[in-house]
């Protein structure tokens, strides 16, 4: 079934304890769409400036990502510069320039208004809701991401959004902030009460916890010998989940579990290099192979 | 098969963000033995002072723990006072008084010298090795715990110990410190090279990662709505693992996976109250019920 993502496309400069790279492709929608493309065709709605390198566009197009909703505006592309701490988890944002993204007023192309799976990548909840309102009919499954900024500055609007979506994808620290609960199980249950049927709590190198009316599901991160850059891990995690669900055409509990495991696997590849450099080198078969390794890693024989 | 543990028995005063409790039963061997007792009979070797409350001894005896190796020395019992940070993970030791434990020279009773499963709870590696050398024949399975103090001050002796044991149980931060590796997979593989066939890395609220020649196994912590006091979680985790292995009479890969899952479950009960207060209230059937819940929590349907 059809999948649509709305989010940022950016040019990043990233320093990690491993290395530093300037002017690389970043942004939630780029990462999401690239990951989803291993499972299904995905349409992307976003904006870039007229400085956006053709090579970055080609990279996305090569994976058959539908870029008809990618607006090119006069000005510069969104830019982010960040530096990770020694633990590869905490990071400082050294510079953000919203540029053309500051004026972004997403318009879902006619052809995508009937998408059955929709992902609202991190953005202001009012913009996320505006996208949802453009859909001709309520999609089968809508998921959204958010971040501390919106929890702090737009909580009312975020609460509204939560009443309208099926699943919330959120970091552990943000789930704690949003609910003022230390234990993730309790935070997840509180978020469930706000509306979504499913809360996916991302725990970085510790995997993810999924809390829903159907129960609790826990998946570890796929363990790596070396992490080069965790940027985009969360977005590719979500991209693989939504890509798998759209390909299967449902979000039933068992499908969702497999989807989240695929999410963990694709996120692990993302961490092995900067930008999409590690994903660029792999095909679906490498993902499947690591997926089966993950299955055996969590197996508790009867 | 027979199980023996050698470690500390203490009187703790613990403050957590939830509450504070003074003069409660603590110590690695107390926690370990209590957890193991749900699976098999366990013999305990340790020392207490003549101030050790009879009620504490009764608590252990009631679970049929063999206390014939519990020495009562003239003086005071080992005492620890600690305070947990808001995150319920980091803690400050406010006071330690070794008391009679400072002179502890463990003597394995004749009847336990043939134990087939042996756990060397956290202690100086030279004392741990001395215990092992008292065994009449090499036990079928020997596991040991350690801590940052020994990694920093007795690394040579610790390396020697590792050549003599089957499994090392170690915290994530200590595994990183010991190997100078950030990624736990790599830390685990480096520790494997030091001798043990199995490395069990404890990750607190994130569960555990088991690295061995047979592959990698990941188990989450059993998620709780409320944590009251995590003290002893790691010791009861190890106690349940060793108790289960001893009851099954082997440490084959599948047995070990089930054992580690039981470890996660028993550790979760420990966190729900101070000292052994939560474990005191449950029987094996509550453990089994949570074990089956954990199995379904990690299940990824084919």
Coordinates of C-alpha atoms in Angstrom, one line a residue:
Chain A
X1 CA 0.0 0.0 0.0
X2 CA 1.1 3.6 -0.6
X3 CA 3.4 5.3 1.9
X4 CA 3.9 9.0 2.4
X5 CA 6.4 10.9 4.6
X6 CA 6.5 14.6 5.4
X7 CA 9.6 16.0 7.1
X8 CA 13.0 17.7 6.8
X9 CA 15.7 17.4 4.2
X10 CA 18.9 18.9 5.3
X11 CA 22.5 19.4 4.8
X12 CA 24.4 18.3 7.9
X13 CA 27.9 18.7 9.4
X14 CA 28.5 16.1 12.0
X15 CA 31.3 15.4 14.3
X16 CA 31.4 12.2 16.3
X17 CA 34.2 10.7 18.5
X18 CA 35.0 8.6 15.4
X19 CA 35.4 11.3 12.7
X20 CA 33.9 14.5 11.3
X21 CA 32.0 15.1 8.0
X22 CA 30.8 18.3 6.5
X23 CA 27.9 19.0 4.1
X24 CA 26.4 15.6 4.0
X25 CA 22.8 14.6 3.3
X26 CA 20.6 14.7 6.4
X27 CA 17.0 15.4 7.6
X28 CA 14.3 13.2 9.0
X29 CA 12.5 12.6 5.7
X30 CA 15.6 11.7 3.7
X31 CA 16.6 9.1 6.3
X32 CA 13.0 7.8 6.6
X33 CA 12.4 7.5 2.9
X34 CA 15.7 5.8 2.2
X35 CA 15.0 3.2 4.8
X36 CA 11.4 2.7 3.7
X37 CA 12.5 2.2 0.1
X38 CA 13.8 -1.2 0.9
X39 CA 10.3 -2.4 1.6
X40 CA 7.9 -0.3 -0.6
X41 CA 7.7 2.7 -2.8
X42 CA 7.6 5.9 -0.7
X43 CA 6.5 9.4 -1.5
X44 CA 8.3 12.3 0.1
X45 CA 7.0 15.8 0.8
X46 CA 9.6 18.4 1.9
X47 CA 11.4 21.4 0.8
X48 CA 15.0 22.2 -0.2
X49 CA 16.8 25.3 -1.4
X50 CA 18.2 25.9 -4.8
X51 CA 21.6 25.0 -3.4
X52 CA 20.5 21.4 -2.9
X53 CA 23.1 19.2 -4.6
X54 CA 21.8 17.2 -7.5
X55 CA 23.8 14.3 -6.2
X56 CA 21.7 14.2 -3.1
X57 CA 18.5 14.2 -5.1
X58 CA 19.9 11.4 -7.3
X59 CA 20.7 9.3 -4.3
X60 CA 17.0 9.4 -3.3
X61 CA 15.7 9.0 -6.8
X62 CA 17.9 6.0 -7.4
X63 CA 15.9 4.1 -4.8
X64 CA 12.7 4.9 -6.6
X65 CA 11.6 7.4 -4.0
X66 CA 8.8 9.6 -5.4
X67 CA 10.1 13.1 -5.2
X68 CA 7.2 14.8 -6.9
X69 CA 6.3 16.4 -3.6
X70 CA 9.8 17.8 -3.1
X71 CA 9.6 21.5 -3.4
X72 CA 12.6 23.6 -4.4
X73 CA 12.4 27.0 -2.9
X74 CA 14.5 30.1 -3.5
X75 CA 17.1 30.2 -0.8
X76 CA 19.3 27.8 1.2
X77 CA 18.5 24.3 2.3
X78 CA 18.0 23.6 6.0
X79 CA 21.4 23.1 7.7
X80 CA 22.4 21.4 11.0
X81 CA 25.8 21.2 12.6
X82 CA 26.2 18.9 15.6
X83 CA 28.8 17.2 17.7
X84 CA 28.4 14.0 19.6
X85 CA 29.7 13.4 23.1
X86 CA 32.1 10.5 23.9
X87 CA 29.1 8.2 24.7
X88 CA 27.8 8.5 21.1
X89 CA 24.3 9.3 22.6
X90 CA 24.3 12.9 23.8
X91 CA 25.0 15.6 21.3
X92 CA 25.3 19.3 21.1
X93 CA 23.6 21.3 18.3
X94 CA 26.3 23.8 17.3
X95 CA 24.3 25.5 14.7
X96 CA 20.8 25.3 13.1
X97 CA 19.8 27.4 10.1
X98 CA 16.2 26.7 9.1
X99 CA 16.6 28.6 5.8
X100 CA 13.8 27.6 3.4
X101 CA 12.4 25.1 5.9
X102 CA 11.5 28.1 8.1
X103 CA 8.7 29.0 5.7
X104 CA 7.8 25.4 4.8
X105 CA 4.1 25.0 4.3
X106 CA 3.8 21.4 3.1
X107 CA 1.5 20.7 0.3
X108 CA 0.6 17.0 -0.3
X109 CA 0.5 16.4 -4.1
X110 CA -2.9 15.3 -5.4
X111 CA -1.5 11.8 -6.2
X112 CA -0.5 11.3 -2.5
X113 CA -3.6 12.6 -0.9
X114 CA -5.0 9.0 -0.8
X115 CA -1.9 7.4 0.8
X116 CA -2.8 4.6 3.1
X117 CA 0.3 4.9 5.4
X118 CA 1.4 8.3 6.5
X119 CA 4.4 9.3 8.6
X120 CA 4.6 12.8 10.1
X121 CA 8.3 13.1 10.8
X122 CA 9.4 15.5 13.6
X123 CA 8.1 19.0 13.0
X124 CA 5.8 21.4 14.7
X125 CA 2.5 19.6 15.7
X126 CA 0.5 22.3 14.0
X127 CA 2.3 21.6 10.7
X128 CA 1.9 17.9 11.2
X129 CA -1.8 18.3 11.7
X130 CA -2.1 20.5 8.7
X131 CA -0.6 17.7 6.6
X132 CA -3.1 15.2 8.0
X133 CA -6.0 17.5 7.2
X134 CA -4.9 17.5 3.5
X135 CA -5.5 13.8 3.2
X136 CA -8.6 13.0 1.1
X137 CA -9.5 10.2 3.4
X138 CA -8.2 9.2 6.8
X139 CA -5.1 7.0 6.0
X140 CA -5.2 3.4 7.3
X141 CA -2.3 4.1 9.6
X142 CA -0.8 7.4 10.7
X143 CA 2.4 7.6 12.8
X144 CA 4.2 10.7 14.0
X145 CA 7.5 11.5 15.7
X146 CA 8.1 14.5 17.9
X147 CA 10.9 16.1 20.0
X148 CA 11.6 18.0 23.3
X149 CA 11.1 21.4 21.6
X150 CA 7.4 20.7 20.9
X151 CA 6.8 19.0 24.2
X152 CA 8.1 22.2 25.9
X153 CA 6.6 24.9 23.6
X154 CA 3.5 23.3 21.9
X155 CA 2.1 20.8 24.3
X156 CA -1.5 21.6 23.7
X157 CA -1.1 21.3 19.9
X158 CA 0.8 18.0 20.5
X159 CA -1.9 16.6 22.6
X160 CA -4.4 17.4 19.8
X161 CA -2.1 15.6 17.3
X162 CA -2.0 12.5 19.5
X163 CA -5.8 12.2 19.4
X164 CA -5.5 12.0 15.6
X165 CA -2.7 9.4 15.1
X166 CA -2.4 5.7 15.4
X167 CA 1.2 5.5 16.7
X168 CA 3.7 7.8 18.3
X169 CA 7.4 7.2 17.8
X170 CA 9.3 9.0 20.6
X171 CA 12.7 8.9 22.3
X172 CA 13.0 7.6 25.9
X173 CA 14.1 10.9 27.3
X174 CA 11.3 12.7 25.5
X175 CA 8.7 10.2 26.7
X176 CA 9.9 10.8 30.2
X177 CA 9.7 14.6 29.7
X178 CA 6.3 14.5 28.2
X179 CA 4.8 12.4 31.0
X180 CA 7.0 13.3 33.9
X181 CA 7.4 9.6 34.6
X182 CA 10.8 7.9 35.0
X183 CA 9.7 4.4 34.2
X184 CA 9.1 3.9 30.5
X185 CA 6.3 1.4 31.0
X186 CA 4.3 4.0 32.9
X187 CA 5.2 6.8 30.5
X188 CA 4.1 4.6 27.6
X189 CA 0.8 3.9 29.3
X190 CA 0.2 7.5 30.0
X191 CA 0.9 8.4 26.3
X192 CA -1.5 5.6 25.2
X193 CA -4.2 7.5 27.1
X194 CA -3.6 10.5 25.0
X195 CA -4.9 8.7 22.0
X196 CA -2.5 6.6 19.9
X197 CA -3.1 2.8 20.0
X198 CA 0.6 2.3 19.9
X199 CA 3.6 4.0 21.5
X200 CA 7.0 3.1 20.2
X201 CA 9.7 4.3 22.6
X202 CA 13.2 4.5 21.1
X203 CA 16.0 3.7 23.4
X204 CA 19.0 4.2 21.1
X205 CA 21.7 1.5 21.7
X206 CA 19.2 -0.3 24.0
X207 CA 16.6 -0.9 21.3
X208 CA 12.9 -0.1 21.6
X209 CA 9.9 -0.7 23.8
X210 CA 6.5 -0.9 22.1
X211 CA 3.5 -0.3 24.4
X212 CA 0.0 -0.9 23.1
X213 CA -3.4 -2.2 24.0
X214 CA -2.1 -5.6 22.7
X215 CA 0.7 -5.7 25.3
X216 CA 4.3 -4.8 25.5
X217 CA 7.0 -5.7 23.0
X218 CA 10.7 -5.3 23.6
X219 CA 13.4 -5.4 20.9
X220 CA 17.1 -4.9 21.4
X221 CA 19.3 -2.8 19.1
X222 CA 21.3 -4.9 16.8
X223 CA 24.7 -4.9 18.5
X224 CA 27.5 -3.3 16.6
X225 CA 31.3 -3.6 17.0
X226 CA 31.7 0.0 15.9
X227 CA 29.4 3.0 15.8
X228 CA 30.5 5.8 13.5
X229 CA 27.5 8.2 13.5
X230 CA 24.1 7.6 15.1
X231 CA 22.5 10.5 13.3
X232 CA 19.4 9.3 11.4
X233 CA 19.1 6.0 13.3
X234 CA 15.7 7.0 14.8
X235 CA 14.4 8.2 11.4
X236 CA 15.6 5.0 9.5
X237 CA 14.1 2.9 12.4
X238 CA 10.7 4.6 11.7
X239 CA 11.2 4.4 7.9
X240 CA 11.8 0.6 8.0
X241 CA 8.8 0.1 10.3
X242 CA 6.4 2.1 8.1
X243 CA 7.9 0.6 4.9
X244 CA 7.4 -2.9 6.2
X245 CA 3.8 -2.2 7.4
X246 CA 2.9 -0.5 4.1
X247 CA 4.3 -3.5 2.1
X248 CA 2.3 -5.9 4.3
X249 CA -0.7 -3.7 4.0
X250 CA -1.6 -3.9 7.7
X251 CA -0.5 -3.0 11.2
X252 CA -1.7 -6.0 13.1
X253 CA 0.2 -6.9 16.3
X254 CA 2.4 -9.6 14.7
X255 CA 3.1 -7.5 11.6
X256 CA 4.1 -4.6 13.9
X257 CA 6.5 -6.7 15.8
X258 CA 8.3 -7.8 12.7
X259 CA 8.3 -4.2 11.4
X260 CA 9.9 -2.9 14.6
X261 CA 12.6 -5.6 14.4
X262 CA 13.3 -4.6 10.8
X263 CA 13.5 -1.0 12.1
X264 CA 16.1 -2.0 14.6
X265 CA 18.1 -3.7 11.9
X266 CA 18.0 -0.8 9.4
X267 CA 18.9 1.6 12.2
X268 CA 22.0 -0.5 13.0
X269 CA 23.3 -0.1 9.4
X270 CA 22.7 3.7 9.6
X271 CA 25.0 3.9 12.6
X272 CA 27.9 2.2 10.8
X273 CA 28.7 5.3 8.7
X274 CA 27.9 8.9 8.2
X275 CA 24.7 10.0 6.4
X276 CA 23.3 7.2 4.2
X277 CA 26.7 5.9 3.4
X278 CA 26.3 2.5 5.0
X279 CA 22.8 2.0 3.7
X280 CA 23.9 3.0 0.2
X281 CA 26.1 -0.1 0.1
X282 CA 23.4 -2.6 1.0
X283 CA 20.5 -4.3 -0.6
X284 CA 17.4 -5.9 0.9
X285 CA 19.2 -9.2 1.3
X286 CA 21.8 -7.8 3.8
X287 CA 18.8 -6.4 5.8
X288 CA 17.1 -9.8 5.8
X289 CA 20.3 -11.5 6.9
X290 CA 20.7 -9.2 9.8
X291 CA 17.0 -9.5 10.6
X292 CA 17.4 -13.3 10.9
X293 CA 20.5 -12.8 13.1
X294 CA 18.4 -10.5 15.4
X295 CA 15.6 -13.2 15.6
X296 CA 18.1 -15.8 16.8
X297 CA 19.6 -13.3 19.2
X298 CA 16.4 -12.8 21.1
X299 CA 15.2 -16.4 20.9
X300 CA 14.5 -18.1 24.2
X301 CA 14.1 -21.8 23.3
X302 CA 11.2 -23.5 25.0
Chain B
X1 CA 23.1 -30.4 41.1
X2 CA 24.7 -28.7 44.1
X3 CA 25.3 -24.9 44.1
X4 CA 27.6 -22.9 46.2
X5 CA 28.0 -19.2 46.5
X6 CA 30.7 -17.2 48.3
X7 CA 30.2 -13.5 48.9
X8 CA 29.2 -10.8 51.3
X9 CA 26.4 -10.6 53.8
X10 CA 25.8 -7.1 55.0
X11 CA 23.6 -4.7 56.7
X12 CA 22.6 -1.8 54.4
X13 CA 21.1 1.6 54.8
X14 CA 19.7 2.7 51.4
X15 CA 18.1 5.9 50.2
X16 CA 16.5 6.0 46.8
X17 CA 14.3 8.7 45.2
X18 CA 11.3 6.6 46.4
X19 CA 12.2 6.2 50.1
X20 CA 14.9 5.4 52.7
X21 CA 15.4 2.3 54.8
X22 CA 18.0 1.7 57.5
X23 CA 19.6 -1.5 58.7
X24 CA 18.2 -3.9 56.1
X25 CA 19.7 -7.2 55.0
X26 CA 22.0 -6.8 52.1
X27 CA 25.2 -8.3 50.6
X28 CA 25.9 -10.1 47.3
X29 CA 25.6 -13.6 48.8
X30 CA 22.4 -13.0 50.6
X31 CA 20.7 -11.7 47.4
X32 CA 22.2 -14.4 45.3
X33 CA 21.3 -17.3 47.6
X34 CA 17.7 -16.0 48.1
X35 CA 17.2 -15.8 44.3
X36 CA 18.8 -19.2 43.7
X37 CA 16.7 -20.9 46.3
X38 CA 13.6 -20.7 44.0
X39 CA 15.3 -23.1 41.7
X40 CA 17.6 -25.4 43.8
X41 CA 19.2 -25.8 47.2
X42 CA 22.1 -23.4 47.6
X43 CA 25.0 -23.4 50.1
X44 CA 26.3 -20.1 51.3
X45 CA 29.8 -19.3 52.5
X46 CA 30.3 -15.9 54.1
X47 CA 30.9 -14.1 57.4
X48 CA 28.8 -12.0 59.7
X49 CA 29.5 -10.4 63.1
X50 CA 27.9 -11.3 66.3
X51 CA 25.5 -8.4 65.9
X52 CA 23.8 -10.1 62.9
X53 CA 20.1 -10.1 63.6
X54 CA 18.6 -13.6 64.0
X55 CA 15.7 -12.5 61.9
X56 CA 18.0 -12.1 58.9
X57 CA 19.4 -15.5 59.4
X58 CA 15.9 -17.0 59.8
X59 CA 14.9 -15.3 56.5
X60 CA 17.6 -17.2 54.6
X61 CA 17.1 -20.4 56.5
X62 CA 13.4 -20.4 55.7
X63 CA 14.2 -20.8 52.1
X64 CA 16.2 -23.9 52.9
X65 CA 19.5 -22.1 52.2
X66 CA 22.4 -24.1 53.7
X67 CA 24.1 -21.8 56.2
X68 CA 26.6 -24.3 57.5
X69 CA 29.3 -22.2 55.8
X70 CA 28.2 -19.0 57.4
X71 CA 30.9 -18.0 59.8
X72 CA 30.0 -15.8 62.8
X73 CA 33.0 -13.8 63.8
X74 CA 33.6 -11.5 66.8
X75 CA 32.8 -8.0 65.8
X76 CA 30.3 -6.2 63.6
X77 CA 28.8 -7.2 60.3
X78 CA 29.8 -5.6 57.0
X79 CA 27.8 -2.3 56.6
X80 CA 27.0 -0.3 53.5
X81 CA 25.2 3.0 53.2
X82 CA 24.3 4.3 49.8
X83 CA 22.1 6.9 48.1
X84 CA 20.7 6.6 44.6
X85 CA 20.5 9.4 42.1
X86 CA 17.2 10.5 40.5
X87 CA 17.8 8.1 37.6
X88 CA 17.8 5.1 39.9
X89 CA 21.0 3.9 38.3
X90 CA 24.0 5.9 39.6
X91 CA 24.6 5.8 43.3
X92 CA 26.9 7.3 45.9
X93 CA 28.4 5.1 48.6
X94 CA 28.1 7.3 51.7
X95 CA 29.8 4.8 54.0
X96 CA 31.4 1.4 53.9
X97 CA 32.6 -0.4 57.0
X98 CA 34.1 -3.8 56.2
X99 CA 34.1 -4.9 59.8
X100 CA 34.4 -8.7 60.1
X101 CA 34.5 -9.0 56.3
X102 CA 37.8 -7.2 56.2
X103 CA 39.5 -10.3 57.7
X104 CA 37.3 -12.8 55.8
X105 CA 39.2 -15.8 54.8
X106 CA 36.5 -18.0 53.3
X107 CA 36.6 -21.7 54.2
X108 CA 34.5 -24.0 52.1
X109 CA 33.0 -26.6 54.3
X110 CA 33.9 -30.2 53.5
X111 CA 30.4 -31.0 52.4
X112 CA 30.5 -28.2 49.8
X113 CA 33.9 -28.9 48.3
X114 CA 32.4 -31.0 45.7
X115 CA 29.7 -28.5 44.6
X116 CA 29.1 -28.7 40.8
X117 CA 28.0 -25.1 40.3
X118 CA 30.0 -22.4 42.0
X119 CA 29.4 -18.6 42.0
X120 CA 32.2 -16.3 43.2
X121 CA 30.3 -13.1 44.1
X122 CA 32.1 -9.8 43.9
X123 CA 35.2 -9.8 46.0
X124 CA 38.9 -9.5 45.6
X125 CA 40.1 -11.8 42.8
X126 CA 42.7 -13.3 45.0
X127 CA 40.1 -14.4 47.5
X128 CA 37.9 -15.6 44.7
X129 CA 40.8 -17.8 43.4
X130 CA 41.5 -19.0 46.9
X131 CA 37.9 -20.3 47.1
X132 CA 38.2 -22.1 43.8
X133 CA 41.4 -23.7 44.9
X134 CA 39.6 -25.3 47.9
X135 CA 37.2 -27.3 45.6
X136 CA 38.1 -31.0 45.7
X137 CA 37.4 -31.2 42.0
X138 CA 36.9 -28.5 39.4
X139 CA 33.2 -27.8 39.5
X140 CA 31.2 -28.3 36.3
X141 CA 30.5 -24.6 36.0
X142 CA 32.1 -21.7 37.7
X143 CA 31.0 -18.1 37.3
X144 CA 32.3 -14.9 38.9
X145 CA 31.2 -11.3 39.4
X146 CA 33.7 -8.4 39.8
X147 CA 33.6 -4.6 40.1
X148 CA 35.5 -1.4 39.1
X149 CA 37.7 -1.6 42.3
X150 CA 39.3 -4.8 41.2
X151 CA 39.6 -3.8 37.6
X152 CA 41.5 -0.7 38.8
X153 CA 43.6 -2.2 41.6
X154 CA 44.0 -5.9 40.9
X155 CA 43.9 -6.3 37.1
X156 CA 46.6 -9.0 37.0
X157 CA 44.9 -11.1 39.5
X158 CA 41.6 -10.6 37.8
X159 CA 43.1 -11.7 34.5
X160 CA 44.3 -14.9 36.3
X161 CA 40.8 -15.5 37.7
X162 CA 39.3 -15.1 34.2
X163 CA 41.5 -18.0 32.9
X164 CA 39.9 -20.2 35.6
X165 CA 36.2 -19.6 35.2
X166 CA 33.4 -20.5 32.8
X167 CA 31.4 -17.3 32.9
X168 CA 32.0 -13.7 33.9
X169 CA 29.0 -11.6 35.1
X170 CA 29.8 -7.9 34.8
X171 CA 28.1 -4.5 34.6
X172 CA 28.2 -2.6 31.3
X173 CA 30.2 0.2 32.7
X174 CA 32.7 -2.2 34.2
X175 CA 33.0 -4.2 30.9
X176 CA 33.8 -0.9 29.2
X177 CA 36.4 0.1 31.8
X178 CA 38.0 -3.4 31.8
X179 CA 38.5 -3.4 28.0
X180 CA 38.6 0.3 27.2
X181 CA 35.9 -0.4 24.5
X182 CA 32.7 1.6 24.2
X183 CA 30.7 -1.0 22.3
X184 CA 29.6 -3.8 24.5
X185 CA 29.8 -6.4 21.7
X186 CA 33.5 -5.6 21.3
X187 CA 34.1 -5.4 25.0
X188 CA 32.4 -8.8 25.4
X189 CA 34.5 -10.4 22.6
X190 CA 37.7 -9.0 24.3
X191 CA 36.7 -10.5 27.6
X192 CA 36.0 -13.8 25.9
X193 CA 39.6 -13.9 24.8
X194 CA 40.7 -13.6 28.5
X195 CA 39.3 -17.1 29.2
X196 CA 35.6 -17.5 30.0
X197 CA 33.4 -19.2 27.5
X198 CA 30.5 -16.8 28.4
X199 CA 30.4 -13.1 29.2
X200 CA 27.1 -11.9 30.7
X201 CA 27.0 -8.1 30.6
X202 CA 24.4 -6.6 32.9
X203 CA 22.7 -3.4 31.6
X204 CA 20.4 -2.6 34.5
X205 CA 17.0 -1.4 33.3
X206 CA 18.1 -2.3 29.7
X207 CA 18.5 -6.0 30.5
X208 CA 21.5 -8.1 29.6
X209 CA 23.7 -9.1 26.7
X210 CA 25.3 -12.5 26.7
X211 CA 28.3 -13.1 24.5
X212 CA 29.8 -16.5 24.0
X213 CA 31.3 -18.8 21.4
X214 CA 27.8 -19.9 20.6
X215 CA 26.7 -16.4 19.6
X216 CA 25.0 -13.4 21.1
X217 CA 21.9 -13.4 23.2
X218 CA 20.0 -10.3 24.3
X219 CA 17.3 -10.2 26.9
X220 CA 15.4 -7.0 28.1
X221 CA 14.8 -6.2 31.7
X222 CA 11.3 -7.0 32.7
X223 CA 9.7 -3.6 32.5
X224 CA 8.3 -2.2 35.8
X225 CA 5.8 0.5 36.5
X226 CA 7.7 1.5 39.6
X227 CA 11.2 0.9 40.9
X228 CA 11.7 1.3 44.6
X229 CA 15.3 0.1 45.1
X230 CA 17.6 -1.6 42.5
X231 CA 20.1 -2.8 45.2
X232 CA 20.7 -6.5 44.8
X233 CA 19.2 -6.7 41.3
X234 CA 22.5 -7.8 39.8
X235 CA 23.1 -10.4 42.5
X236 CA 19.6 -11.9 42.3
X237 CA 20.0 -11.9 38.5
X238 CA 23.1 -14.0 38.9
X239 CA 21.4 -16.1 41.6
X240 CA 18.5 -17.0 39.5
X241 CA 20.8 -17.9 36.5
X242 CA 23.0 -20.2 38.6
X243 CA 20.0 -21.7 40.5
X244 CA 18.3 -22.5 37.2
X245 CA 21.5 -24.0 35.7
X246 CA 22.2 -26.1 38.8
X247 CA 18.6 -27.3 38.8
X248 CA 18.8 -28.3 35.1
X249 CA 22.3 -29.8 35.7
X250 CA 23.9 -28.2 32.6
X251 CA 24.9 -24.9 31.1
X252 CA 24.1 -25.7 27.4
X253 CA 23.3 -22.7 25.2
X254 CA 19.5 -23.2 25.3
X255 CA 19.6 -23.8 29.1
X256 CA 21.7 -20.7 29.6
X257 CA 19.2 -18.5 27.6
X258 CA 16.3 -19.7 29.8
X259 CA 18.4 -19.1 32.9
X260 CA 19.3 -15.6 31.9
X261 CA 15.6 -14.8 31.2
X262 CA 14.8 -16.1 34.7
X263 CA 17.6 -13.9 36.0
X264 CA 15.9 -10.9 34.4
X265 CA 12.6 -11.8 36.0
X266 CA 13.9 -12.4 39.5
X267 CA 15.9 -9.1 39.3
X268 CA 12.7 -7.3 38.4
X269 CA 11.0 -8.5 41.6
X270 CA 14.1 -7.4 43.6
X271 CA 13.7 -3.8 42.3
X272 CA 10.1 -3.5 43.5
X273 CA 11.0 -3.1 47.2
X274 CA 13.9 -2.7 49.5
X275 CA 16.2 -5.6 50.5
X276 CA 14.5 -9.0 49.9
X277 CA 11.1 -7.6 50.8
X278 CA 9.5 -8.1 47.4
X279 CA 11.0 -11.6 46.9
X280 CA 9.8 -12.6 50.4
X281 CA 6.2 -12.2 49.2
X282 CA 6.5 -14.5 46.1
X283 CA 6.7 -18.1 45.3
X284 CA 8.1 -19.9 42.2
X285 CA 4.7 -19.6 40.5
X286 CA 4.9 -15.8 40.4
X287 CA 8.3 -16.1 38.9
X288 CA 7.1 -18.5 36.3
X289 CA 4.2 -16.3 35.4
X290 CA 6.4 -13.3 34.9
X291 CA 8.9 -15.5 32.9
X292 CA 6.1 -16.4 30.5
X293 CA 5.1 -12.8 30.2
X294 CA 8.8 -12.0 29.3
X295 CA 8.8 -14.7 26.7
X296 CA 5.8 -13.2 25.0
X297 CA 7.3 -9.7 25.3
X298 CA 10.3 -10.7 23.2
X299 CA 8.5 -12.9 20.7
X300 CA 8.7 -12.0 17.1
X301 CA 6.1 -14.1 15.3
X302 CA 7.4 -15.8 12.1

